PDB file of C-alpha atoms in Angstrom:
ATOM      1  CA  MET R   1     103.199 126.774 185.756  1.00 54.00           C
ATOM      2  CA  LEU R   2     106.456 127.885 184.179  1.00 51.00           C
ATOM      3  CA  ILE R   3     106.630 124.788 181.970  1.00 55.00           C
ATOM      4  CA  SER R   4     103.011 125.284 180.902  1.00 51.00           C
ATOM      5  CA  ASN R   5     103.676 128.905 179.951  1.00 50.00           C
ATOM      6  CA  LEU R   6     106.813 127.867 178.067  1.00 51.00           C
ATOM      7  CA  LEU R   7     104.951 125.190 176.112  1.00 50.00           C
ATOM      8  CA  SER R   8     102.183 127.650 175.319  1.00 55.00           C
ATOM      9  CA  PHE R   9     104.724 130.206 174.088  1.00 48.00           C
ATOM     10  CA  LEU R  10     106.471 127.617 171.897  1.00 49.00           C
ATOM     11  CA  GLU R  11     103.136 126.488 170.469  1.00 54.00           C
ATOM     12  CA  ASN R  12     102.169 130.055 169.560  1.00 54.00           C
ATOM     13  CA  LYS R  13     105.554 130.696 167.933  1.00 57.00           C
ATOM     14  CA  GLN R  14     105.776 127.535 165.845  1.00 61.00           C
ATOM     15  CA  LYS R  15     106.250 129.340 162.539  1.00 64.00           C
ATOM     16  CA  THR R  16     108.905 131.656 163.960  1.00 67.00           C
ATOM     17  CA  ILE R  17     110.760 128.763 165.569  1.00 69.00           C
ATOM     18  CA  LEU R  18     110.582 126.750 162.345  1.00 69.00           C
ATOM     19  CA  ALA R  19     111.921 129.680 160.312  1.00 69.00           C
ATOM     20  CA  SER R  20     114.741 130.124 162.848  1.00 72.00           C
ATOM     21  CA  LEU R  21     115.669 126.439 162.672  1.00 76.00           C
ATOM     22  CA  ILE R  22     115.678 126.561 158.860  1.00 76.00           C
ATOM     23  CA  THR R  23     117.890 129.648 158.942  1.00 77.00           C
ATOM     24  CA  LEU R  24     120.371 128.102 161.382  1.00 80.00           C
ATOM     25  CA  SER R  25     120.475 124.837 159.436  1.00 78.00           C
ATOM     26  CA  THR R  26     121.137 126.741 156.213  1.00 79.00           C
ATOM     27  CA  ILE R  27     123.954 128.728 157.844  1.00 78.00           C
ATOM     28  CA  PHE R  28     125.642 125.596 159.170  1.00 80.00           C
ATOM     29  CA  GLY R  29     125.176 123.864 155.825  1.00 77.00           C
ATOM     30  CA  GLN R  30     126.743 126.751 153.944  1.00 75.00           C
ATOM     31  CA  GLN R  31     129.727 126.823 156.291  1.00 77.00           C
ATOM     32  CA  ALA R  32     130.197 123.072 155.910  1.00 79.00           C
ATOM     33  CA  PHE R  33     130.064 123.420 152.112  1.00 70.00           C
ATOM     34  CA  SER R  34     132.672 126.174 152.228  1.00 71.00           C
ATOM     35  CA  VAL R  35     135.075 124.172 154.379  1.00 72.00           C
ATOM     36  CA  PHE R  36     134.739 120.643 153.021  1.00 73.00           C
ATOM     37  CA  ALA R  37     133.410 120.896 149.455  1.00 74.00           C
ATOM     38  CA  PHE R  38     134.447 124.200 147.891  1.00 79.00           C
ATOM     39  CA  LYS R  39     137.838 124.254 146.166  1.00 84.00           C
ATOM     40  CA  CYS R  40     138.260 127.142 143.745  1.00 85.00           C
ATOM     41  CA  PRO R  41     139.936 125.909 140.502  1.00 86.00           C
ATOM     42  CA  CYS R  42     141.720 129.262 139.996  1.00 84.00           C
ATOM     43  CA  LYS R  43     141.282 129.133 136.232  1.00 86.00           C
ATOM     44  CA  PRO R  44     139.792 131.866 134.042  1.00 87.00           C
ATOM     45  CA  THR R  45     136.108 131.402 133.151  1.00 87.00           C
ATOM     46  CA  ILE R  46     135.959 128.177 135.165  1.00 89.00           C
ATOM     47  CA  ASN R  47     136.133 130.254 138.337  1.00 89.00           C
ATOM     48  CA  LEU R  48     132.955 132.100 137.390  1.00 90.00           C
ATOM     49  CA  TYR R  49     130.953 128.953 136.626  1.00 91.00           C
ATOM     50  CA  TYR R  50     132.247 127.180 139.728  1.00 90.00           C
ATOM     51  CA  GLY R  51     131.496 130.059 142.087  1.00 89.00           C
ATOM     52  CA  LEU R  52     128.042 130.681 140.624  1.00 90.00           C
ATOM     53  CA  ALA R  53     127.217 126.974 140.809  1.00 89.00           C
ATOM     54  CA  PHE R  54     128.022 126.792 144.519  1.00 87.00           C
ATOM     55  CA  GLY R  55     126.121 129.999 145.201  1.00 87.00           C
ATOM     56  CA  ALA R  56     123.051 129.661 142.987  1.00 90.00           C
ATOM     57  CA  VAL R  57     122.354 125.930 142.633  1.00 90.00           C
ATOM     58  CA  PRO R  58     121.936 125.177 146.377  1.00 89.00           C
ATOM     59  CA  ALA R  59     119.748 128.280 146.690  1.00 91.00           C
ATOM     60  CA  LEU R  60     117.563 127.062 143.816  1.00 93.00           C
ATOM     61  CA  VAL R  61     117.305 123.584 145.363  1.00 91.00           C
ATOM     62  CA  LEU R  62     116.339 125.089 148.728  1.00 89.00           C
ATOM     63  CA  LEU R  63     113.715 127.250 147.005  1.00 92.00           C
ATOM     64  CA  ILE R  64     112.153 124.228 145.293  1.00 92.00           C
ATOM     65  CA  ILE R  65     112.177 122.277 148.558  1.00 90.00           C
ATOM     66  CA  GLY R  66     110.559 125.256 150.285  1.00 89.00           C
ATOM     67  CA  PHE R  67     107.712 125.175 147.766  1.00 91.00           C
ATOM     68  CA  ALA R  68     107.403 121.385 147.923  1.00 90.00           C
ATOM     69  CA  ILE R  69     107.099 121.057 151.720  1.00 87.00           C
ATOM     70  CA  ASN R  70     104.524 123.831 152.039  1.00 87.00           C
ATOM     71  CA  ASN R  71     100.987 122.440 152.168  1.00 84.00           C
ATOM     72  CA  LEU R  72      99.643 125.756 150.856  1.00 85.00           C
ATOM     73  CA  THR R  73     101.442 125.110 147.561  1.00 87.00           C
ATOM     74  CA  TRP R  74      99.559 121.896 146.907  1.00 85.00           C
ATOM     75  CA  LYS R  75      96.312 123.277 148.282  1.00 82.00           C
ATOM     76  CA  LEU R  76      96.518 126.190 145.834  1.00 81.00           C
ATOM     77  CA  ILE R  77      97.516 123.987 142.884  1.00 81.00           C
ATOM     78  CA  MET R  78      94.724 121.502 143.504  1.00 77.00           C
ATOM     79  CA  SER R  79      92.227 124.316 144.083  1.00 74.00           C
ATOM     80  CA  LEU R  80      93.120 125.865 140.733  1.00 73.00           C
ATOM     81  CA  ARG R  81      93.023 122.446 139.082  1.00 70.00           C
ATOM     82  CA  ASN R  82      89.625 121.509 140.468  1.00 64.00           C
ATOM     83  CA  GLY R  83      87.938 124.921 140.405  1.00 61.00           C
ATOM     84  CA  SER R  84      88.059 126.839 137.139  1.00 53.00           C
ATOM     85  CA  ASP R  85      86.230 129.874 138.591  1.00 59.00           C
ATOM     86  CA  LEU R  86      88.666 130.315 141.466  1.00 54.00           C
ATOM     87  CA  MET R  87      91.105 132.476 139.512  1.00 55.00           C
ATOM     88  CA  HIS R  88      88.457 135.028 138.604  1.00 56.00           C
ATOM     89  CA  LYS R  89      86.475 135.087 141.833  1.00 60.00           C
ATOM     90  CA  ASN R  90      89.339 135.081 144.351  1.00 69.00           C
ATOM     91  CA  PHE R  91      92.234 136.789 142.566  1.00 72.00           C
ATOM     92  CA  LYS R  92      93.245 138.786 145.659  1.00 73.00           C
ATOM     93  CA  LEU R  93      93.159 135.674 147.809  1.00 74.00           C
ATOM     94  CA  ILE R  94      95.331 133.797 145.332  1.00 78.00           C
ATOM     95  CA  CYS R  95      97.856 136.646 145.294  1.00 79.00           C
ATOM     96  CA  TYR R  96      97.946 136.674 149.096  1.00 79.00           C
ATOM     97  CA  VAL R  97      98.492 132.908 149.246  1.00 81.00           C
ATOM     98  CA  LEU R  98     101.218 133.088 146.594  1.00 85.00           C
ATOM     99  CA  VAL R  99     103.028 135.805 148.542  1.00 84.00           C
ATOM    100  CA  SER R 100     102.721 133.772 151.733  1.00 84.00           C
ATOM    101  CA  ILE R 101     104.127 130.689 150.009  1.00 88.00           C
ATOM    102  CA  MET R 102     106.942 132.707 148.447  1.00 89.00           C
ATOM    103  CA  LEU R 103     107.942 134.303 151.763  1.00 86.00           C
ATOM    104  CA  THR R 104     108.148 130.935 153.468  1.00 86.00           C
ATOM    105  CA  ALA R 105     110.042 129.321 150.586  1.00 89.00           C
ATOM    106  CA  LEU R 106     112.554 132.196 150.348  1.00 89.00           C
ATOM    107  CA  VAL R 107     113.786 131.876 153.938  1.00 87.00           C
ATOM    108  CA  ALA R 108     116.374 129.187 153.203  1.00 88.00           C
ATOM    109  CA  PRO R 109     117.662 130.348 149.771  1.00 90.00           C
ATOM    110  CA  VAL R 110     117.958 134.000 150.822  1.00 92.00           C
ATOM    111  CA  THR R 111     119.803 132.900 153.955  1.00 90.00           C
ATOM    112  CA  TRP R 112     122.141 130.787 151.824  1.00 90.00           C
ATOM    113  CA  ILE R 113     122.915 133.628 149.417  1.00 92.00           C
ATOM    114  CA  ALA R 114     123.312 136.195 152.212  1.00 92.00           C
ATOM    115  CA  VAL R 115     125.698 134.005 154.211  1.00 90.00           C
ATOM    116  CA  THR R 116     127.566 133.171 151.013  1.00 91.00           C
ATOM    117  CA  LEU R 117     128.066 136.856 150.241  1.00 92.00           C
ATOM    118  CA  LEU R 118     129.066 137.689 153.808  1.00 91.00           C
ATOM    119  CA  ASN R 119     131.557 134.839 153.755  1.00 89.00           C
ATOM    120  CA  GLY R 120     132.964 136.130 150.451  1.00 88.00           C
ATOM    121  CA  LEU R 121     134.581 132.836 149.430  1.00 88.00           C
ATOM    122  CA  TYR R 122     132.352 132.035 146.446  1.00 89.00           C
ATOM    123  CA  TYR R 123     132.264 135.657 145.262  1.00 91.00           C
ATOM    124  CA  ASN R 124     136.052 135.883 145.483  1.00 91.00           C
ATOM    125  CA  CYS R 125     136.440 132.801 143.310  1.00 89.00           C
ATOM    126  CA  ALA R 126     133.802 133.812 140.759  1.00 89.00           C
ATOM    127  CA  MET R 127     134.744 137.490 140.339  1.00 89.00           C
ATOM    128  CA  SER R 128     138.515 137.569 140.864  1.00 87.00           C
ATOM    129  CA  GLU R 129     139.324 137.569 137.130  1.00 86.00           C
ATOM    130  CA  PHE R 130     137.109 140.649 136.627  1.00 86.00           C
ATOM    131  CA  LEU R 131     138.855 142.711 139.300  1.00 84.00           C
ATOM    132  CA  SER R 132     140.019 146.153 138.159  1.00 82.00           C
ATOM    133  CA  VAL R 133     143.846 146.393 137.908  1.00 80.00           C
ATOM    134  CA  ASP R 134     144.126 150.156 137.375  1.00 78.00           C
ATOM    135  CA  ARG R 135     145.672 150.611 140.835  1.00 80.00           C
ATOM    136  CA  TRP R 136     148.581 148.247 140.119  1.00 78.00           C
ATOM    137  CA  LYS R 137     151.197 149.352 137.579  1.00 78.00           C
ATOM    138  CA  VAL R 138     152.660 145.855 137.195  1.00 76.00           C
ATOM    139  CA  PHE R 139     149.682 144.926 134.987  1.00 76.00           C
ATOM    140  CA  GLU R 140     150.117 147.812 132.528  1.00 76.00           C
ATOM    141  CA  ASN R 141     152.282 145.938 130.013  1.00 76.00           C
ATOM    142  CA  MET R 142     150.265 142.713 130.120  1.00 77.00           C
ATOM    143  CA  SER R 143     147.657 141.537 127.666  1.00 80.00           C
ATOM    144  CA  PRO R 144     144.049 141.088 128.901  1.00 80.00           C
ATOM    145  CA  HIS R 145     144.453 137.326 128.677  1.00 83.00           C
ATOM    146  CA  GLU R 146     147.555 137.391 130.907  1.00 82.00           C
ATOM    147  CA  ARG R 147     145.809 139.641 133.413  1.00 82.00           C
ATOM    148  CA  ARG R 148     142.867 137.269 133.676  1.00 84.00           C
ATOM    149  CA  ASP R 149     145.171 134.290 134.162  1.00 83.00           C
ATOM    150  CA  ILE R 150     146.909 136.029 137.041  1.00 83.00           C
ATOM    151  CA  LEU R 151     143.748 137.476 138.624  1.00 83.00           C
ATOM    152  CA  ALA R 152     142.107 134.066 138.524  1.00 84.00           C
ATOM    153  CA  CYS R 153     144.866 132.846 140.848  1.00 84.00           C
ATOM    154  CA  PHE R 154     144.037 135.370 143.581  1.00 84.00           C
ATOM    155  CA  PRO R 155     141.724 133.010 145.536  1.00 85.00           C
ATOM    156  CA  CYS R 156     144.514 130.389 145.745  1.00 82.00           C
ATOM    157  CA  PRO R 157     147.238 131.547 148.158  1.00 75.00           C
ATOM    158  CA  THR R 158     149.377 128.471 147.504  1.00 70.00           C
ATOM    159  CA  MET R 159     149.886 129.326 143.814  1.00 66.00           C
ATOM    160  CA  LYS R 160     153.096 131.317 143.173  1.00 63.00           C
ATOM    161  CA  ILE R 161     153.540 133.932 140.437  1.00 60.00           C
ATOM    162  CA  VAL R 162     157.267 134.576 140.474  1.00 56.00           C
ATOM    163  CA  GLU R 163     157.443 137.092 137.616  1.00 65.00           C
ATOM    164  CA  ILE R 164     155.434 139.749 139.508  1.00 67.00           C
ATOM    165  CA  LYS R 165     157.101 141.752 142.235  1.00 70.00           C
ATOM    166  CA  ASN R 166     155.208 141.949 145.559  1.00 75.00           C
ATOM    167  CA  PHE R 167     152.570 139.609 144.191  1.00 75.00           C
ATOM    168  CA  SER R 168     151.509 138.473 147.689  1.00 79.00           C
ATOM    169  CA  GLU R 169     150.716 142.039 148.725  1.00 83.00           C
ATOM    170  CA  ILE R 170     148.797 142.674 145.499  1.00 82.00           C
ATOM    171  CA  ARG R 171     146.846 139.435 145.936  1.00 84.00           C
ATOM    172  CA  ASN R 172     145.978 140.244 149.539  1.00 85.00           C
ATOM    173  CA  GLU R 173     144.779 143.704 148.562  1.00 88.00           C
ATOM    174  CA  GLY R 174     142.702 142.294 145.705  1.00 87.00           C
ATOM    175  CA  ASN R 175     141.137 139.690 147.981  1.00 88.00           C
ATOM    176  CA  ARG R 176     140.240 142.382 150.503  1.00 90.00           C
ATOM    177  CA  ILE R 177     138.533 144.411 147.762  1.00 91.00           C
ATOM    178  CA  LEU R 178     136.549 141.360 146.631  1.00 92.00           C
ATOM    179  CA  LEU R 179     135.580 140.572 150.223  1.00 92.00           C
ATOM    180  CA  PHE R 180     134.439 144.172 150.691  1.00 92.00           C
ATOM    181  CA  GLN R 181     132.285 144.004 147.563  1.00 93.00           C
ATOM    182  CA  SER R 182     130.806 140.653 148.553  1.00 93.00           C
ATOM    183  CA  GLN R 183     129.951 141.690 152.107  1.00 94.00           C
ATOM    184  CA  VAL R 184     128.413 144.984 151.000  1.00 95.00           C
ATOM    185  CA  ALA R 185     126.237 143.060 148.548  1.00 94.00           C
ATOM    186  CA  GLY R 186     125.291 140.649 151.339  1.00 93.00           C
ATOM    187  CA  TRP R 187     124.216 143.414 153.721  1.00 94.00           C
ATOM    188  CA  LEU R 188     122.293 145.137 150.929  1.00 95.00           C
ATOM    189  CA  LEU R 189     120.465 141.864 150.226  1.00 94.00           C
ATOM    190  CA  ILE R 190     119.622 141.413 153.910  1.00 92.00           C
ATOM    191  CA  THR R 191     118.384 145.011 154.136  1.00 94.00           C
ATOM    192  CA  CYS R 192     116.212 144.754 151.012  1.00 93.00           C
ATOM    193  CA  VAL R 193     114.702 141.425 152.092  1.00 90.00           C
ATOM    194  CA  THR R 194     114.025 142.721 155.597  1.00 90.00           C
ATOM    195  CA  VAL R 195     112.276 145.856 154.325  1.00 92.00           C
ATOM    196  CA  ALA R 196     110.319 143.913 151.700  1.00 89.00           C
ATOM    197  CA  GLY R 197     109.294 141.294 154.271  1.00 86.00           C
ATOM    198  CA  PHE R 198     108.118 143.957 156.692  1.00 89.00           C
ATOM    199  CA  LEU R 199     106.062 145.667 153.988  1.00 89.00           C
ATOM    200  CA  VAL R 200     104.517 142.384 152.862  1.00 84.00           C
ATOM    201  CA  VAL R 201     103.494 141.627 156.438  1.00 83.00           C
ATOM    202  CA  CYS R 202     102.420 145.184 157.232  1.00 87.00           C
ATOM    203  CA  ILE R 203     100.332 146.057 154.158  1.00 85.00           C
ATOM    204  CA  PRO R 204      97.809 143.170 154.420  1.00 80.00           C
ATOM    205  CA  ARG R 205      97.279 143.974 158.097  1.00 84.00           C
ATOM    206  CA  TYR R 206      96.762 147.641 157.315  1.00 85.00           C
ATOM    207  CA  CYS R 207      94.205 146.748 154.647  1.00 82.00           C
ATOM    208  CA  SER R 208      92.482 144.104 156.756  1.00 81.00           C
ATOM    209  CA  PRO R 209      88.879 144.906 157.782  1.00 85.00           C
ATOM    210  CA  LEU R 210      89.449 143.057 161.083  1.00 85.00           C
ATOM    211  CA  SER R 211      90.681 144.599 164.301  1.00 89.00           C
ATOM    212  CA  PHE R 212      93.961 143.489 165.874  1.00 88.00           C
ATOM    213  CA  LEU R 213      92.401 141.074 168.379  1.00 90.00           C
ATOM    214  CA  HIS R 214      89.886 139.785 165.838  1.00 92.00           C
ATOM    215  CA  LEU R 215      92.694 139.071 163.359  1.00 87.00           C
ATOM    216  CA  ASN R 216      94.648 137.185 166.053  1.00 88.00           C
ATOM    217  CA  TYR R 217      91.547 135.167 166.899  1.00 90.00           C
ATOM    218  CA  TRP R 218      91.009 134.324 163.232  1.00 88.00           C
ATOM    219  CA  ALA R 219      94.624 133.166 162.869  1.00 84.00           C
ATOM    220  CA  GLN R 220      94.324 130.975 165.973  1.00 87.00           C
ATOM    221  CA  TYR R 221      91.037 129.535 164.753  1.00 91.00           C
ATOM    222  CA  ILE R 222      92.516 128.582 161.370  1.00 87.00           C
ATOM    223  CA  GLU R 223      95.501 126.943 163.052  1.00 85.00           C
ATOM    224  CA  ASN R 224      93.363 125.048 165.574  1.00 90.00           C
ATOM    225  CA  GLU R 225      90.913 123.989 162.884  1.00 92.00           C
ATOM    226  CA  ALA R 226      93.746 122.531 160.807  1.00 88.00           C
ATOM    227  CA  VAL R 227      95.202 120.649 163.795  1.00 89.00           C
ATOM    228  CA  LEU R 228      91.833 119.271 164.901  1.00 93.00           C
ATOM    229  CA  PHE R 229      90.934 118.349 161.326  1.00 93.00           C
ATOM    230  CA  GLN R 230      94.140 116.330 160.960  1.00 92.00           C
ATOM    231  CA  MET R 231      93.510 114.528 164.254  1.00 94.00           C
ATOM    232  CA  THR R 232      89.901 113.778 163.351  1.00 95.00           C
ATOM    233  CA  ALA R 233      90.795 112.747 159.792  1.00 94.00           C
ATOM    234  CA  LYS R 234      93.371 110.308 161.155  1.00 94.00           C
ATOM    235  CA  LYS R 235      90.812 108.778 163.523  1.00 94.00           C
ATOM    236  CA  HIS R 236      88.124 108.709 160.818  1.00 93.00           C
ATOM    237  CA  SER R 237      90.425 107.030 158.288  1.00 92.00           C
ATOM    238  CA  GLN R 238      91.471 104.465 160.898  1.00 92.00           C
ATOM    239  CA  LEU R 239      87.865 103.531 161.635  1.00 91.00           C
ATOM    240  CA  TYR R 240      86.990 103.449 157.926  1.00 90.00           C
ATOM    241  CA  ALA R 241      90.031 101.316 157.099  1.00 90.00           C
ATOM    242  CA  LEU R 242      89.306  98.944 159.999  1.00 91.00           C
ATOM    243  CA  LYS R 243      85.861  98.315 158.555  1.00 90.00           C
ATOM    244  CA  HIS R 244      87.340  97.121 155.245  1.00 89.00           C
ATOM    245  CA  ILE R 245      90.195  95.208 156.870  1.00 89.00           C
ATOM    246  CA  LYS R 246      87.762  93.335 159.121  1.00 88.00           C
ATOM    247  CA  ARG R 247      85.707  92.400 156.073  1.00 87.00           C
ATOM    248  CA  PHE R 248      88.838  90.960 154.447  1.00 88.00           C
ATOM    249  CA  PHE R 249      90.454  89.172 157.409  1.00 87.00           C
ATOM    250  CA  GLY R 250      87.458  88.726 159.696  1.00 86.00           C
ATOM    251  CA  PHE R 251      88.920  90.615 162.649  1.00 85.00           C
ATOM    252  CA  THR R 252      90.853  93.781 163.566  1.00 85.00           C
ATOM    253  CA  PRO R 253      93.967  94.263 165.720  1.00 85.00           C
ATOM    254  CA  LYS R 254      91.933  95.982 168.435  1.00 80.00           C
ATOM    255  CA  GLU R 255      89.705  92.960 169.061  1.00 82.00           C
ATOM    256  CA  LYS R 256      90.756  91.142 172.236  1.00 80.00           C
ATOM    257  CA  GLN R 257      88.550  88.089 171.749  1.00 82.00           C
ATOM    258  CA  VAL R 258      88.883  86.686 168.222  1.00 82.00           C
ATOM    259  CA  LYS R 259      86.633  83.663 167.722  1.00 81.00           C
ATOM    260  CA  LYS R 260      87.256  83.057 164.033  1.00 83.00           C
ATOM    261  CA  ILE R 261      89.231  84.461 161.130  1.00 83.00           C
ATOM    262  CA  CYS R 262      88.561  84.646 157.404  1.00 85.00           C
ATOM    263  CA  LEU R 263      90.856  83.014 154.859  1.00 85.00           C
ATOM    264  CA  PRO R 264      90.561  85.158 151.700  1.00 85.00           C
ATOM    265  CA  ALA R 265      90.501  83.386 148.376  1.00 83.00           C
ATOM    266  CA  ARG R 266      93.340  83.738 145.872  1.00 82.00           C
ATOM    267  CA  LYS R 267      91.173  85.957 143.671  1.00 84.00           C
ATOM    268  CA  ASP R 268      90.524  88.266 146.632  1.00 84.00           C
ATOM    269  CA  TRP R 269      94.268  88.678 147.174  1.00 86.00           C
ATOM    270  CA  LYS R 270      94.747  89.529 143.505  1.00 82.00           C
ATOM    271  CA  MET R 271      91.992  92.129 143.615  1.00 82.00           C
ATOM    272  CA  ILE R 272      93.550  94.083 146.497  1.00 81.00           C
ATOM    273  CA  SER R 273      97.156  93.804 145.264  1.00 83.00           C
ATOM    274  CA  GLY R 274      98.426  96.732 143.241  1.00 73.00           C
ATOM    275  CA  ILE R 275      99.034 100.462 143.379  1.00 68.00           C
ATOM    276  CA  ASP R 276      95.798 101.768 141.868  1.00 64.00           C
ATOM    277  CA  MET R 277      94.130 104.533 143.908  1.00 56.00           C
ATOM    278  CA  PHE R 278      90.860 106.422 143.589  1.00 54.00           C
ATOM    279  CA  THR R 279      89.551 103.742 141.274  1.00 55.00           C
ATOM    280  CA  LYS R 280      86.208 105.501 140.874  1.00 56.00           C
ATOM    281  CA  VAL R 281      86.614 109.255 141.218  1.00 58.00           C
ATOM    282  CA  GLU R 282      83.546 110.085 139.149  1.00 61.00           C
ATOM    283  CA  GLN R 283      81.254 109.111 142.021  1.00 61.00           C
ATOM    284  CA  ASP R 284      80.421 111.318 144.982  1.00 63.00           C
ATOM    285  CA  PHE R 285      81.855 108.745 147.389  1.00 69.00           C
ATOM    286  CA  CYS R 286      85.319 107.833 146.136  1.00 74.00           C
ATOM    287  CA  GLN R 287      86.917 104.458 146.634  1.00 76.00           C
ATOM    288  CA  TYR R 288      90.347 105.200 148.067  1.00 77.00           C
ATOM    289  CA  SER R 289      92.135 101.888 147.506  1.00 81.00           C
ATOM    290  CA  LEU R 290      91.819  98.450 145.948  1.00 82.00           C
ATOM    291  CA  LEU R 291      90.899  97.012 149.338  1.00 84.00           C
ATOM    292  CA  HIS R 292      88.185  99.639 149.612  1.00 83.00           C
ATOM    293  CA  THR R 293      86.884  98.671 146.147  1.00 81.00           C
ATOM    294  CA  TRP R 294      86.959  94.991 147.063  1.00 82.00           C
ATOM    295  CA  ALA R 295      85.098  95.597 150.352  1.00 83.00           C
ATOM    296  CA  GLU R 296      82.404  97.721 148.709  1.00 79.00           C
ATOM    297  CA  GLU R 297      81.747  95.629 145.607  1.00 75.00           C
ATOM    298  CA  THR R 298      82.722  92.036 146.321  1.00 71.00           C
ATOM    299  CA  THR R 299      81.115  89.275 148.329  1.00 68.00           C
ATOM    300  CA  PRO R 300      83.933  87.520 150.219  1.00 60.00           C
ATOM    301  CA  ARG R 301      84.715  84.093 148.773  1.00 61.00           C
ATOM    302  CA  GLY R 302      87.010  83.069 151.601  1.00 61.00           C
ATOM    303  CA  HIS R 303      85.854  80.849 154.448  1.00 70.00           C
ATOM    304  CA  TYR R 304      86.088  81.253 158.190  1.00 73.00           C
ATOM    305  CA  ILE R 305      87.955  78.998 160.588  1.00 72.00           C
ATOM    306  CA  SER R 306      87.784  78.897 164.355  1.00 71.00           C
ATOM    307  CA  VAL R 307      90.778  80.102 166.394  1.00 68.00           C
ATOM    308  CA  ASP R 308      89.448  79.366 169.873  1.00 63.00           C
ATOM    309  CA  ASP R 309      92.372  77.065 170.672  1.00 54.00           C
ATOM    310  CA  VAL R 310      95.065  79.314 169.217  1.00 52.00           C
ATOM    311  CA  THR R 311      96.997  81.778 171.395  1.00 55.00           C
ATOM    312  CA  VAL R 312      99.056  84.651 170.045  1.00 54.00           C
ATOM    313  CA  ASP R 313     101.736  86.434 172.058  1.00 54.00           C
ATOM    314  CA  GLU R 314     101.360  90.201 171.793  1.00 55.00           C
TER     315      GLU R 314
END
């Protein structure tokens, strides 16, 4: 009973569990990047590009992957491509789907940026040369170029600047200021995303004409329909493919008693070899592959041979 309830709970919380796994994976990935891959060059200007690259590029890649792995993305794109009236008739629905896709895709990149800011390593490298030096008198007689050269070295504790008195203390204080700025920005990002996410989830439910239980039922129906459709489509495609395969070879793998097999002609092999798909999309009943086209339009030229005396180990 306990296991059944646990499985039921996990099934109902699939999206939440998936989002949690993505978040944890992103956190571990960011930490691994920081430890094994990130080495601040401690050079003016280069620091900025290097820090931004490690912070922004992985987030952009994760965002693109988030869009790519979401079936709603392709469903929306293909709906817009194949239905010109969809944009005008269902504008609100399209907006809702876009927001849903965006929320799902933003989980990983926002997590990456937030953890990056809380860690402070990338921000420290990128922004060290822009740190204000008004609190330290040792920088008063230096040119802006010299200041930037020295400030760019703050993220690298192994680099020594002998001409500045108490440089280690100044560097530690500067790094603490940069860490403070980075972590504050990280918590602000988390707060803004949390509030925005709550509003995006709350507003559609407030505007929904359905009651709470009716909305839950609708969500479960959509999920179950999708699961059952996939299962049925898999079975349907198997049966449909078996029909064409049997026409080509003369038998199917599920047949226990095979009396004879077909030897396809060389021309038959050529007709089904290739990568062409949907060879005739203008018809109501599409042909999904070259084998499908061959089975529907060609009379087999191969001949059958008996296999009564042949045994095959399975």
